Amino acid sequence: MTTPENPRERLLDAAGEIFAEKGFKGATVREIIDRAGVNIAAVNYYFRDKERLYIEAVKHAACGQGEEPHLSWSPDTPPAQKLRDIIRFQLLKLLDPNRPAWLARLIMRELIQPSEACAELAREYIEPRSKILFGVVRELLPPGTPNRKVFLTAFSIVGQCHFYCSHKPIIRILIGEDEYQRLDPTTLAEHITQFTLRALKAEE
Amino acid sequence: MTTPENPRERLLDAAGEIFAEKGFKGATVREIIDRAGVNIAAVNYYFRDKERLYIEAVKHAACGQGEEPHLSWSPDTPPAQKLRDIIRFQLLKLLDPNRPAWLARLIMRELIQPSEACAELAREYIEPRSKILFGVVRELLPPGTPNRKVFLTAFSIVGQCHFYCSHKPIIRILIGEDEYQRLDPTTLAEHITQFTLRALKAEE
DNA sequence: TTGACATTAAAACAGTTGTTTGATACAAAT
DNA sequence: ATTTGTATCAAACAACTGTTTTAATGTCAA
């Protein structure tokens, strides 16, 4: 990512990063303008104040996040393979250090303390994705399985995945830094997939 | 819960609440001492500074929240029953409406932005508890199962439980308020236990 | 060149922050 | 009664915060 030369976007980039890292109160405008390499008066000039900068930074981060590779299967793909793809895709997105990780933190902050900035973000982003998982789970379960069982199963899957992201600091302490480093997304994806498939296969 | 009259605990209670609500930076010591009804110098007197107050407040909220019924089984308890007890116990604690709601937010803040409190909490509180779960999982898996598989399995279990706490707002949106209200801890515990036991039984 | 406008710069502002001070009240022990 | 130590208080402190001001700079058309 090349750093843009116009101060407005430089501010947005720096702000998104630092706001995600330290929260709204924890981040100072001086630190932001310092990383952006602009004068402090620029935040008042391009945005009204710190809060307006925050809102714009969140929107900028959410929209500018590049296109995602869509999950699309051929009609005869076995549901077990679809499940594997979903889990792997999710874990890669949650744990890949190459990806800008601070967007996830921004969203987790909004989970705890929602602001109007990204209130609708979770809804527009998560809901369509969960619909896909619900469908695959329904394929894997016996026909006529009640709705409740479907999403309980789906939550068991997603819960396993997100745990490695949301509770990362604690996992790191529990199993030690060395062991943690060996937990690559592919290994985890395979474990969760097998774990889930066994639980579902024994279902009937 | 009656408010204690000694300033130290009054500070801890007020601090936990406000830190959870606004985060470490967002909360001011003046607001805390105001709610606690003590003088501002008390935070320096009983704790060294704001940060030490924060650490103690987190630990106080996580651990000191009433005595826990200890998990103790007779030597001939089958491991499957132990697992069921652990899951049920955990979910009851995570979703108990009597438990102040701000406790979860406080811990989630630590997960997003770990401070020294997170490390102390993990070592003093979480580690001993996880040891118990690791032991039960080891009983459930075939003898000689490698360590990594043990805690991957344990994380699959804990991940399923904590998901209902950490992602509560999203679950509420996804399945609707009515359906959410019907998700009592007992139902969830039974689902997760069955799900896990099936995954492990098919193991061999 | 001149003037108007957009942009950047440094400094100052006013308010809030965490923290410390020094005095005071109270109790128990000498 | 005097001393000793604990606990509490109002007040002040120094540092940092977001924001504003004011001046300087650059750009481009007339």
Short mmCIF file of C-alpha atoms (C1' of nucleotides) in Angstrom, two decimals:
data_model
loop_
_atom_site.label_atom_id
_atom_site.label_comp_id
_atom_site.label_asym_id
_atom_site.label_seq_id
_atom_site.Cartn_x
_atom_site.Cartn_y
_atom_site.Cartn_z
CA MET A 1 0.00 0.00 0.00
CA THR A 2 1.61 3.24 -1.10
CA THR A 3 1.09 6.16 1.24
CA PRO A 4 -1.04 8.78 -0.45
CA GLU A 5 0.39 12.26 -0.57
CA ASN A 6 -2.76 14.22 0.16
CA PRO A 7 -3.04 14.90 3.90
CA ARG A 8 -6.69 13.95 4.13
CA GLU A 9 -6.16 10.31 3.26
CA ARG A 10 -2.93 10.13 5.19
CA LEU A 11 -4.92 11.23 8.20
CA LEU A 12 -7.63 8.64 7.58
CA ASP A 13 -5.12 5.81 7.29
CA ALA A 14 -3.20 6.77 10.40
CA ALA A 15 -6.37 7.42 12.36
CA GLY A 16 -7.88 4.02 11.55
CA GLU A 17 -4.78 2.27 12.66
CA ILE A 18 -4.33 4.13 15.92
CA PHE A 19 -8.00 4.27 16.84
CA ALA A 20 -8.16 0.50 16.43
CA GLU A 21 -5.06 0.09 18.54
CA LYS A 22 -5.96 2.37 21.42
CA GLY A 23 -9.63 3.18 21.17
CA PHE A 24 -11.19 6.59 20.73
CA LYS A 25 -10.12 8.07 24.04
CA GLY A 26 -6.78 6.29 24.12
CA ALA A 27 -5.67 7.68 20.79
CA THR A 28 -4.45 11.27 20.74
CA VAL A 29 -4.68 13.55 17.76
CA ARG A 30 -1.03 14.39 18.17
CA GLU A 31 -0.05 10.77 17.75
CA ILE A 32 -2.26 10.48 14.69
CA ILE A 33 -0.97 13.60 12.97
CA ASP A 34 2.51 12.49 13.89
CA ARG A 35 2.15 9.17 12.09
CA ALA A 36 0.34 10.83 9.21
CA GLY A 37 3.12 13.39 8.94
CA VAL A 38 0.83 16.38 8.80
CA ASN A 39 0.33 19.44 10.95
CA ILE A 40 -2.08 19.26 13.85
CA ALA A 41 -4.31 21.93 12.39
CA ALA A 42 -5.09 19.62 9.48
CA VAL A 43 -7.55 17.59 11.56
CA ASN A 44 -9.57 20.73 12.15
CA TYR A 45 -9.17 21.79 8.56
CA TYR A 46 -10.17 18.58 6.79
CA PHE A 47 -12.48 17.22 9.49
CA ARG A 48 -14.24 19.23 12.10
CA ASP A 49 -12.81 17.56 15.19
CA LYS A 50 -11.50 14.30 16.59
CA GLU A 51 -14.87 12.58 16.63
CA ARG A 52 -15.62 13.43 13.02
CA LEU A 53 -12.19 12.11 12.10
CA TYR A 54 -12.99 8.87 13.92
CA ILE A 55 -16.26 8.32 12.08
CA GLU A 56 -14.70 9.04 8.73
CA ALA A 57 -11.76 6.78 9.52
CA VAL A 58 -14.04 3.86 10.35
CA LYS A 59 -16.00 4.27 7.15
CA HIS A 60 -12.81 4.64 5.18
CA ALA A 61 -11.39 1.45 6.70
CA ALA A 62 -14.55 -0.54 6.11
CA CYS A 63 -15.10 0.49 2.52
CA GLY A 64 -11.53 0.59 1.33
CA GLN A 65 -10.94 -2.95 2.58
CA GLY A 66 -10.53 -4.34 -0.95
CA GLU A 67 -12.65 -6.97 -2.58
CA GLU A 68 -13.01 -10.36 -0.91
CA PRO A 69 -12.79 -13.59 -2.83
CA HIS A 70 -16.35 -14.83 -2.92
CA LEU A 71 -17.09 -18.35 -1.78
CA SER A 72 -18.70 -20.07 -4.73
CA TRP A 73 -19.02 -23.81 -5.20
CA SER A 74 -20.10 -25.91 -8.10
CA PRO A 75 -23.56 -27.43 -7.54
CA ASP A 76 -22.15 -30.90 -6.86
CA THR A 77 -19.66 -29.84 -4.19
CA PRO A 78 -20.20 -32.08 -1.13
CA PRO A 79 -21.36 -30.10 1.91
CA ALA A 80 -18.43 -31.39 3.94
CA GLN A 81 -16.09 -29.67 1.51
CA LYS A 82 -18.12 -26.48 1.70
CA LEU A 83 -17.81 -26.58 5.47
CA ARG A 84 -14.07 -27.03 5.22
CA ASP A 85 -13.84 -24.05 2.87
CA ILE A 86 -15.87 -21.84 5.16
CA ILE A 87 -13.83 -22.69 8.23
CA ARG A 88 -10.53 -22.33 6.45
CA PHE A 89 -11.59 -19.05 4.87
CA GLN A 90 -12.76 -17.67 8.20
CA LEU A 91 -9.61 -18.65 10.07
CA LEU A 92 -7.35 -17.31 7.36
CA LYS A 93 -9.16 -14.01 7.55
CA LEU A 94 -9.13 -13.95 11.36
CA LEU A 95 -5.53 -14.95 11.94
CA ASP A 96 -3.53 -14.08 8.86
CA PRO A 97 -1.00 -11.51 10.04
CA ASN A 98 -0.55 -10.23 6.51
CA ARG A 99 -4.04 -8.86 6.53
CA PRO A 100 -4.64 -5.55 8.26
CA ALA A 101 -5.61 -6.91 11.64
CA TRP A 102 -6.77 -3.65 13.12
CA LEU A 103 -10.08 -3.68 11.29
CA ALA A 104 -11.18 -6.70 13.32
CA ARG A 105 -10.20 -4.91 16.52
CA LEU A 106 -12.20 -1.88 15.46
CA ILE A 107 -15.23 -4.12 15.03
CA MET A 108 -14.66 -5.85 18.36
CA ARG A 109 -14.54 -2.48 20.02
CA GLU A 110 -17.88 -1.69 18.49
CA LEU A 111 -19.18 -4.99 19.89
CA ILE A 112 -18.40 -3.83 23.39
CA GLN A 113 -19.27 -0.19 23.02
CA PRO A 114 -21.29 0.38 19.86
CA SER A 115 -21.16 3.80 18.28
CA GLU A 116 -23.18 5.03 15.38
CA ALA A 117 -20.09 4.88 13.22
CA CYS A 118 -20.30 1.17 12.48
CA ALA A 119 -23.58 0.12 14.07
CA GLU A 120 -24.88 -1.11 10.75
CA LEU A 121 -21.52 -2.42 9.67
CA ALA A 122 -21.81 -5.70 11.59
CA ARG A 123 -25.31 -6.22 10.35
CA GLU A 124 -24.48 -5.73 6.68
CA TYR A 125 -21.27 -7.70 6.92
CA ILE A 126 -22.04 -10.63 9.17
CA GLU A 127 -25.64 -11.47 8.43
CA PRO A 128 -25.24 -12.44 4.74
CA ARG A 129 -22.19 -14.52 5.59
CA SER A 130 -24.01 -16.41 8.33
CA LYS A 131 -26.82 -17.21 5.90
CA ILE A 132 -24.31 -19.18 3.84
CA LEU A 133 -23.10 -21.15 6.84
CA PHE A 134 -26.66 -21.88 7.95
CA GLY A 135 -27.35 -23.34 4.53
CA VAL A 136 -24.33 -25.62 4.56
CA VAL A 137 -25.08 -26.80 8.08
CA ARG A 138 -28.62 -27.60 7.00
CA GLU A 139 -27.23 -29.74 4.20
CA LEU A 140 -25.03 -31.59 6.66
CA LEU A 141 -27.80 -32.30 9.14
CA PRO A 142 -30.64 -34.76 8.50
CA PRO A 143 -33.58 -33.31 6.55
CA GLY A 144 -36.24 -31.81 8.75
CA THR A 145 -33.82 -30.73 11.44
CA PRO A 146 -35.43 -27.88 13.40
CA ASN A 147 -34.12 -24.39 12.88
CA ARG A 148 -32.80 -24.09 16.39
CA LYS A 149 -30.52 -27.07 16.01
CA VAL A 150 -29.19 -25.58 12.79
CA PHE A 151 -27.97 -22.36 14.28
CA LEU A 152 -26.83 -23.97 17.49
CA THR A 153 -24.57 -26.10 15.32
CA ALA A 154 -23.51 -23.09 13.28
CA PHE A 155 -22.62 -21.22 16.47
CA SER A 156 -20.57 -24.20 17.63
CA ILE A 157 -18.55 -23.91 14.43
CA VAL A 158 -18.14 -20.15 14.43
CA GLY A 159 -17.42 -20.17 18.15
CA GLN A 160 -14.51 -22.53 17.66
CA CYS A 161 -13.07 -20.30 14.95
CA HIS A 162 -13.50 -16.93 16.59
CA PHE A 163 -12.09 -18.16 19.87
CA TYR A 164 -8.59 -18.13 18.43
CA CYS A 165 -9.08 -14.53 17.41
CA SER A 166 -11.01 -13.07 20.31
CA HIS A 167 -9.12 -14.85 23.08
CA LYS A 168 -5.73 -14.72 21.43
CA PRO A 169 -3.90 -13.03 24.33
CA ILE A 170 -5.09 -15.62 26.81
CA ILE A 171 -4.28 -18.55 24.56
CA ARG A 172 -0.82 -17.13 24.14
CA ILE A 173 -0.29 -17.12 27.88
CA LEU A 174 -1.88 -20.52 28.47
CA ILE A 175 0.14 -22.58 26.02
CA GLY A 176 3.25 -20.41 25.85
CA GLU A 177 4.67 -18.33 23.04
CA ASP A 178 6.51 -21.19 21.31
CA GLU A 179 3.51 -23.45 21.05
CA TYR A 180 1.36 -20.53 19.98
CA GLN A 181 3.64 -19.76 17.08
CA ARG A 182 3.04 -23.26 15.75
CA LEU A 183 -0.72 -22.71 15.55
CA ASP A 184 -1.07 -21.75 11.91
CA PRO A 185 -4.56 -21.21 10.45
CA THR A 186 -4.32 -24.31 8.28
CA THR A 187 -3.70 -26.59 11.25
CA LEU A 188 -6.53 -25.04 13.20
CA ALA A 189 -8.90 -25.20 10.25
CA GLU A 190 -8.24 -28.89 9.81
CA HIS A 191 -8.79 -29.60 13.49
CA ILE A 192 -12.06 -27.68 13.66
CA THR A 193 -13.33 -29.21 10.45
CA GLN A 194 -12.60 -32.74 11.61
CA PHE A 195 -14.01 -32.04 15.05
CA THR A 196 -17.21 -30.69 13.56
CA LEU A 197 -17.63 -33.34 10.89
CA ARG A 198 -17.24 -36.11 13.45
CA ALA A 199 -19.85 -34.49 15.67
CA LEU A 200 -22.26 -34.23 12.76
CA LYS A 201 -21.56 -37.61 11.22
CA ALA A 202 -22.35 -39.36 14.51
CA GLU A 203 -25.58 -37.40 14.53
CA GLU A 204 -27.84 -39.91 12.89
CA MET B 1 -25.46 -6.80 46.88
CA THR B 2 -24.95 -4.44 49.78
CA THR B 3 -22.35 -1.75 49.27
CA PRO B 4 -19.38 -2.39 51.54
CA GLU B 5 -18.42 0.44 53.85
CA ASN B 6 -14.66 0.11 53.59
CA PRO B 7 -13.35 2.46 50.89
CA ARG B 8 -11.05 -0.08 49.31
CA GLU B 9 -13.84 -2.37 48.15
CA ARG B 10 -16.11 0.51 47.30
CA LEU B 11 -13.36 1.72 44.99
CA LEU B 12 -12.95 -1.71 43.43
CA ASP B 13 -16.66 -2.03 42.74
CA ALA B 14 -17.03 1.44 41.27
CA ALA B 15 -13.84 1.08 39.25
CA GLY B 16 -14.89 -2.22 37.71
CA GLU B 17 -18.18 -0.76 36.62
CA ILE B 18 -16.80 2.42 35.11
CA PHE B 19 -13.71 0.86 33.57
CA ALA B 20 -15.98 -1.66 31.86
CA GLU B 21 -18.22 1.09 30.62
CA LYS B 22 -15.59 3.47 29.29
CA GLY B 23 -12.29 1.62 29.14
CA PHE B 24 -9.09 2.49 30.95
CA LYS B 25 -8.46 5.82 29.29
CA GLY B 26 -12.10 6.75 29.04
CA ALA B 27 -12.72 6.38 32.74
CA THR B 28 -11.50 9.16 35.02
CA VAL B 29 -10.46 8.65 38.61
CA ARG B 30 -12.68 11.52 39.63
CA GLU B 31 -15.75 9.75 38.23
CA ILE B 32 -14.75 6.56 40.02
CA ILE B 33 -14.15 8.15 43.40
CA ASP B 34 -17.35 10.07 42.91
CA ARG B 35 -19.40 6.90 42.48
CA ALA B 36 -17.51 5.16 45.26
CA GLY B 37 -18.14 8.12 47.54
CA VAL B 38 -14.55 8.43 48.69
CA ASN B 39 -11.92 11.09 48.50
CA ILE B 40 -9.69 11.24 45.46
CA ALA B 41 -6.56 10.61 47.52
CA ALA B 42 -7.91 7.20 48.45
CA VAL B 43 -6.87 5.75 45.11
CA ASN B 44 -3.28 6.69 45.89
CA TYR B 45 -3.62 5.51 49.45
CA TYR B 46 -5.11 2.06 48.87
CA PHE B 47 -3.64 1.46 45.43
CA ARG B 48 -0.60 3.09 44.01
CA ASP B 49 -2.17 4.73 41.02
CA LYS B 50 -4.91 4.43 38.41
CA GLU B 51 -3.29 1.51 36.64
CA ARG B 52 -2.91 -0.54 39.80
CA LEU B 53 -6.52 0.21 40.67
CA TYR B 54 -7.51 -1.03 37.24
CA ILE B 55 -5.60 -4.30 37.58
CA GLU B 56 -7.03 -5.00 40.99
CA ALA B 57 -10.52 -4.09 39.80
CA VAL B 58 -10.33 -6.55 36.92
CA LYS B 59 -9.15 -9.35 39.16
CA HIS B 60 -11.72 -8.43 41.78
CA ALA B 61 -14.49 -8.53 39.19
CA ALA B 62 -13.40 -11.82 37.66
CA CYS B 63 -12.48 -13.72 40.79
CA GLY B 64 -14.05 -12.13 43.83
CA GLN B 65 -17.57 -12.13 42.45
CA GLY B 66 -18.92 -14.42 45.15
CA GLU B 67 -17.64 -17.83 46.03
CA GLU B 68 -17.72 -20.44 43.31
CA PRO B 69 -19.05 -23.90 43.97
CA HIS B 70 -15.99 -26.02 43.54
CA LEU B 71 -16.08 -28.76 40.95
CA SER B 72 -15.32 -31.94 42.82
CA TRP B 73 -16.13 -35.39 41.55
CA SER B 74 -15.96 -38.78 43.16
CA PRO B 75 -13.09 -40.86 41.75
CA ASP B 76 -15.44 -43.06 39.74
CA THR B 77 -17.26 -40.24 37.95
CA PRO B 78 -17.18 -40.97 34.21
CA PRO B 79 -15.23 -38.31 32.27
CA ALA B 80 -18.25 -37.63 30.06
CA GLN B 81 -20.14 -36.49 33.15
CA LYS B 82 -17.22 -34.33 34.23
CA LEU B 83 -17.25 -32.68 30.82
CA ARG B 84 -20.96 -32.04 31.10
CA ASP B 85 -20.44 -30.45 34.52
CA ILE B 86 -17.66 -28.20 33.31
CA ILE B 87 -19.63 -26.96 30.30
CA ARG B 88 -22.80 -26.42 32.29
CA PHE B 89 -20.90 -24.62 35.04
CA GLN B 90 -19.11 -22.38 32.57
CA LEU B 91 -22.26 -21.43 30.68
CA LEU B 92 -24.15 -20.73 33.87
CA LYS B 93 -21.40 -18.37 34.92
CA LEU B 94 -21.12 -16.71 31.51
CA LEU B 95 -24.81 -16.14 30.96
CA ASP B 96 -26.08 -15.71 34.50
CA PRO B 97 -28.29 -12.62 34.37
CA ASN B 98 -27.61 -12.03 38.04
CA ARG B 99 -23.98 -11.47 37.25
CA PRO B 100 -23.33 -7.81 36.53
CA ALA B 101 -23.27 -7.34 32.77
CA TRP B 102 -20.24 -5.09 32.87
CA LEU B 103 -17.99 -7.92 33.93
CA ALA B 104 -18.00 -9.47 30.48
CA ARG B 105 -17.27 -6.12 28.89
CA LEU B 106 -14.38 -5.57 31.24
CA ILE B 107 -12.78 -8.85 30.30
CA MET B 108 -13.47 -8.36 26.60
CA ARG B 109 -11.68 -5.06 26.76
CA GLU B 110 -8.70 -6.90 28.12
CA LEU B 111 -8.88 -9.30 25.22
CA ILE B 112 -8.83 -6.56 22.62
CA GLN B 113 -6.17 -4.51 24.33
CA PRO B 114 -4.37 -6.68 26.85
CA SER B 115 -2.75 -4.92 29.76
CA GLU B 116 -0.85 -6.27 32.72
CA ALA B 117 -4.22 -7.19 34.20
CA CYS B 118 -4.76 -9.75 31.46
CA ALA B 119 -1.55 -11.59 32.21
CA GLU B 120 -2.19 -11.66 35.94
CA LEU B 121 -5.75 -12.78 35.38
CA ALA B 122 -4.69 -15.58 33.07
CA ARG B 123 -2.04 -16.84 35.43
CA GLU B 124 -3.96 -16.63 38.69
CA TYR B 125 -7.48 -17.41 37.56
CA ILE B 126 -7.73 -19.01 34.14
CA GLU B 127 -4.71 -21.29 34.18
CA PRO B 128 -5.73 -23.44 37.18
CA ARG B 129 -9.24 -23.80 35.77
CA SER B 130 -7.98 -24.76 32.33
CA LYS B 131 -5.80 -27.42 33.91
CA ILE B 132 -8.95 -29.16 35.08
CA LEU B 133 -10.48 -29.10 31.61
CA PHE B 134 -7.24 -30.33 30.04
CA GLY B 135 -7.28 -33.27 32.42
CA VAL B 136 -10.83 -34.25 31.60
CA VAL B 137 -10.21 -33.95 27.88
CA ARG B 138 -7.18 -36.16 28.24
CA GLU B 139 -9.37 -38.75 29.92
CA LEU B 140 -11.83 -38.59 27.05
CA LEU B 141 -9.20 -38.94 24.33
CA PRO B 142 -7.30 -42.16 23.63
CA PRO B 143 -4.22 -42.66 25.84
CA GLY B 144 -1.06 -41.21 24.39
CA THR B 145 -2.83 -38.39 22.57
CA PRO B 146 -0.30 -35.59 21.95
CA ASN B 147 -0.52 -32.45 24.03
CA ARG B 148 -1.42 -30.27 21.10
CA LYS B 149 -4.51 -32.28 20.29
CA VAL B 150 -5.56 -32.03 23.92
CA PHE B 151 -5.67 -28.27 24.08
CA LEU B 152 -6.99 -27.90 20.55
CA THR B 153 -9.93 -29.97 21.74
CA ALA B 154 -10.20 -27.98 24.94
CA PHE B 155 -10.25 -24.74 22.94
CA SER B 156 -13.00 -26.16 20.75
CA ILE B 157 -15.05 -26.69 23.89
CA VAL B 158 -14.34 -23.36 25.53
CA GLY B 159 -14.77 -21.58 22.22
CA GLN B 160 -18.28 -22.92 21.86
CA CYS B 161 -19.18 -21.72 25.35
CA HIS B 162 -17.65 -18.27 25.28
CA PHE B 163 -19.13 -17.47 21.88
CA TYR B 164 -22.54 -17.00 23.45
CA CYS B 165 -21.06 -14.45 25.80
CA SER B 166 -18.60 -12.55 23.65
CA HIS B 167 -20.77 -12.31 20.56
CA LYS B 168 -24.06 -11.90 22.36
CA PRO B 169 -25.09 -8.70 20.55
CA ILE B 170 -24.55 -10.31 17.18
CA ILE B 171 -26.37 -13.51 18.05
CA ARG B 172 -29.27 -11.41 19.21
CA ILE B 173 -29.45 -9.72 15.82
CA LEU B 174 -28.94 -12.92 13.82
CA ILE B 175 -31.66 -15.08 15.33
CA GLY B 176 -33.99 -12.39 16.60
CA GLU B 177 -34.91 -11.35 20.09
CA ASP B 178 -37.64 -14.00 20.59
CA GLU B 179 -35.45 -16.92 19.68
CA TYR B 180 -32.61 -15.49 21.73
CA GLN B 181 -34.75 -15.38 24.85
CA ARG B 182 -35.32 -19.13 24.55
CA LEU B 183 -31.59 -19.87 24.71
CA ASP B 184 -31.20 -20.74 28.36
CA PRO B 185 -27.82 -21.98 29.65
CA THR B 186 -29.13 -25.48 30.26
CA THR B 187 -30.23 -25.94 26.66
CA LEU B 188 -26.93 -24.62 25.37
CA ALA B 189 -24.91 -26.75 27.75
CA GLU B 190 -26.69 -29.88 26.60
CA HIS B 191 -26.13 -29.04 22.95
CA ILE B 192 -22.43 -28.31 23.39
CA THR B 193 -21.89 -31.40 25.52
CA GLN B 194 -23.57 -33.67 22.99
CA PHE B 195 -21.77 -32.01 20.10
CA THR B 196 -18.41 -32.46 21.80
CA LEU B 197 -19.01 -35.98 23.01
CA ARG B 198 -20.02 -37.10 19.53
CA ALA B 199 -16.89 -35.53 18.06
CA LEU B 200 -14.73 -37.32 20.62
CA LYS B 201 -16.51 -40.65 20.54
CA ALA B 202 -16.01 -40.92 16.80
CA GLU B 203 -12.36 -40.23 17.44
CA GLU B 204 -11.13 -43.78 17.77
"C1'" DT C 1 2.54 42.02 -10.50
"C1'" DT C 2 -1.57 41.81 -8.02
"C1'" DG C 3 -5.19 39.75 -5.50
"C1'" DA C 4 -7.89 35.89 -3.91
"C1'" DC C 5 -7.90 31.54 -2.30
"C1'" DA C 6 -6.43 27.09 -0.46
"C1'" DT C 7 -3.22 24.98 2.39
"C1'" DT C 8 0.33 24.46 5.99
"C1'" DA C 9 2.89 25.96 10.10
"C1'" DA C 10 3.91 27.21 14.98
"C1'" DA C 11 2.20 28.82 19.02
"C1'" DA C 12 -1.13 29.60 22.39
"C1'" DC C 13 -5.47 28.49 24.69
"C1'" DA C 14 -8.60 26.62 28.05
"C1'" DG C 15 -10.01 22.60 30.11
"C1'" DT C 16 -9.12 18.01 32.02
"C1'" DT C 17 -6.13 14.56 33.50
"C1'" DG C 18 -3.50 11.65 37.16
"C1'" DT C 19 -1.03 12.53 41.04
"C1'" DT C 20 0.82 14.69 45.26
"C1'" DT C 21 0.82 17.63 49.07
"C1'" DG C 22 0.04 19.22 53.75
"C1'" DA C 23 -3.30 19.57 57.13
"C1'" DT C 24 -6.70 17.42 59.99
"C1'" DA C 25 -9.43 14.00 62.60
"C1'" DC C 26 -9.52 9.93 65.05
"C1'" DA C 27 -8.17 5.96 67.60
"C1'" DA C 28 -5.25 3.11 70.35
"C1'" DA C 29 -1.02 2.60 72.85
"C1'" DT C 30 2.63 4.49 75.87
"C1'" DA D 1 -1.59 13.68 78.46
"C1'" DT D 2 1.32 12.58 74.95
"C1'" DT D 3 2.68 9.95 71.23
"C1'" DT D 4 2.06 7.15 67.25
"C1'" DG D 5 -0.01 5.55 63.30
"C1'" DT D 6 -4.03 5.26 60.26
"C1'" DA D 7 -7.35 7.33 57.51
"C1'" DT D 8 -9.55 11.19 55.22
"C1'" DC D 9 -9.87 15.61 53.21
"C1'" DA D 10 -9.57 19.94 50.30
"C1'" DA D 11 -6.38 22.12 47.54
"C1'" DA D 12 -2.75 22.52 44.41
"C1'" DC D 13 0.38 20.70 40.89
"C1'" DA D 14 2.38 19.63 36.54
"C1'" DA D 15 1.52 17.38 32.41
"C1'" DC D 16 -1.42 16.44 28.67
"C1'" DT D 17 -5.70 16.94 26.08
"C1'" DG D 18 -8.57 18.78 21.94
"C1'" DT D 19 -9.10 22.90 19.80
"C1'" DT D 20 -8.30 27.61 18.04
"C1'" DT D 21 -5.79 31.38 16.55
"C1'" DT D 22 -2.72 33.86 13.73
"C1'" DA D 23 0.67 34.18 10.49
"C1'" DA D 24 3.19 32.33 6.60
"C1'" DT D 25 3.32 29.86 2.30
"C1'" DG D 26 2.11 28.35 -2.15
"C1'" DT D 27 -0.98 28.43 -6.35
"C1'" DC D 28 -3.31 30.20 -10.01
"C1'" DA D 29 -6.14 33.48 -12.56
"C1'" DA D 30 -6.69 38.39 -13.94
#
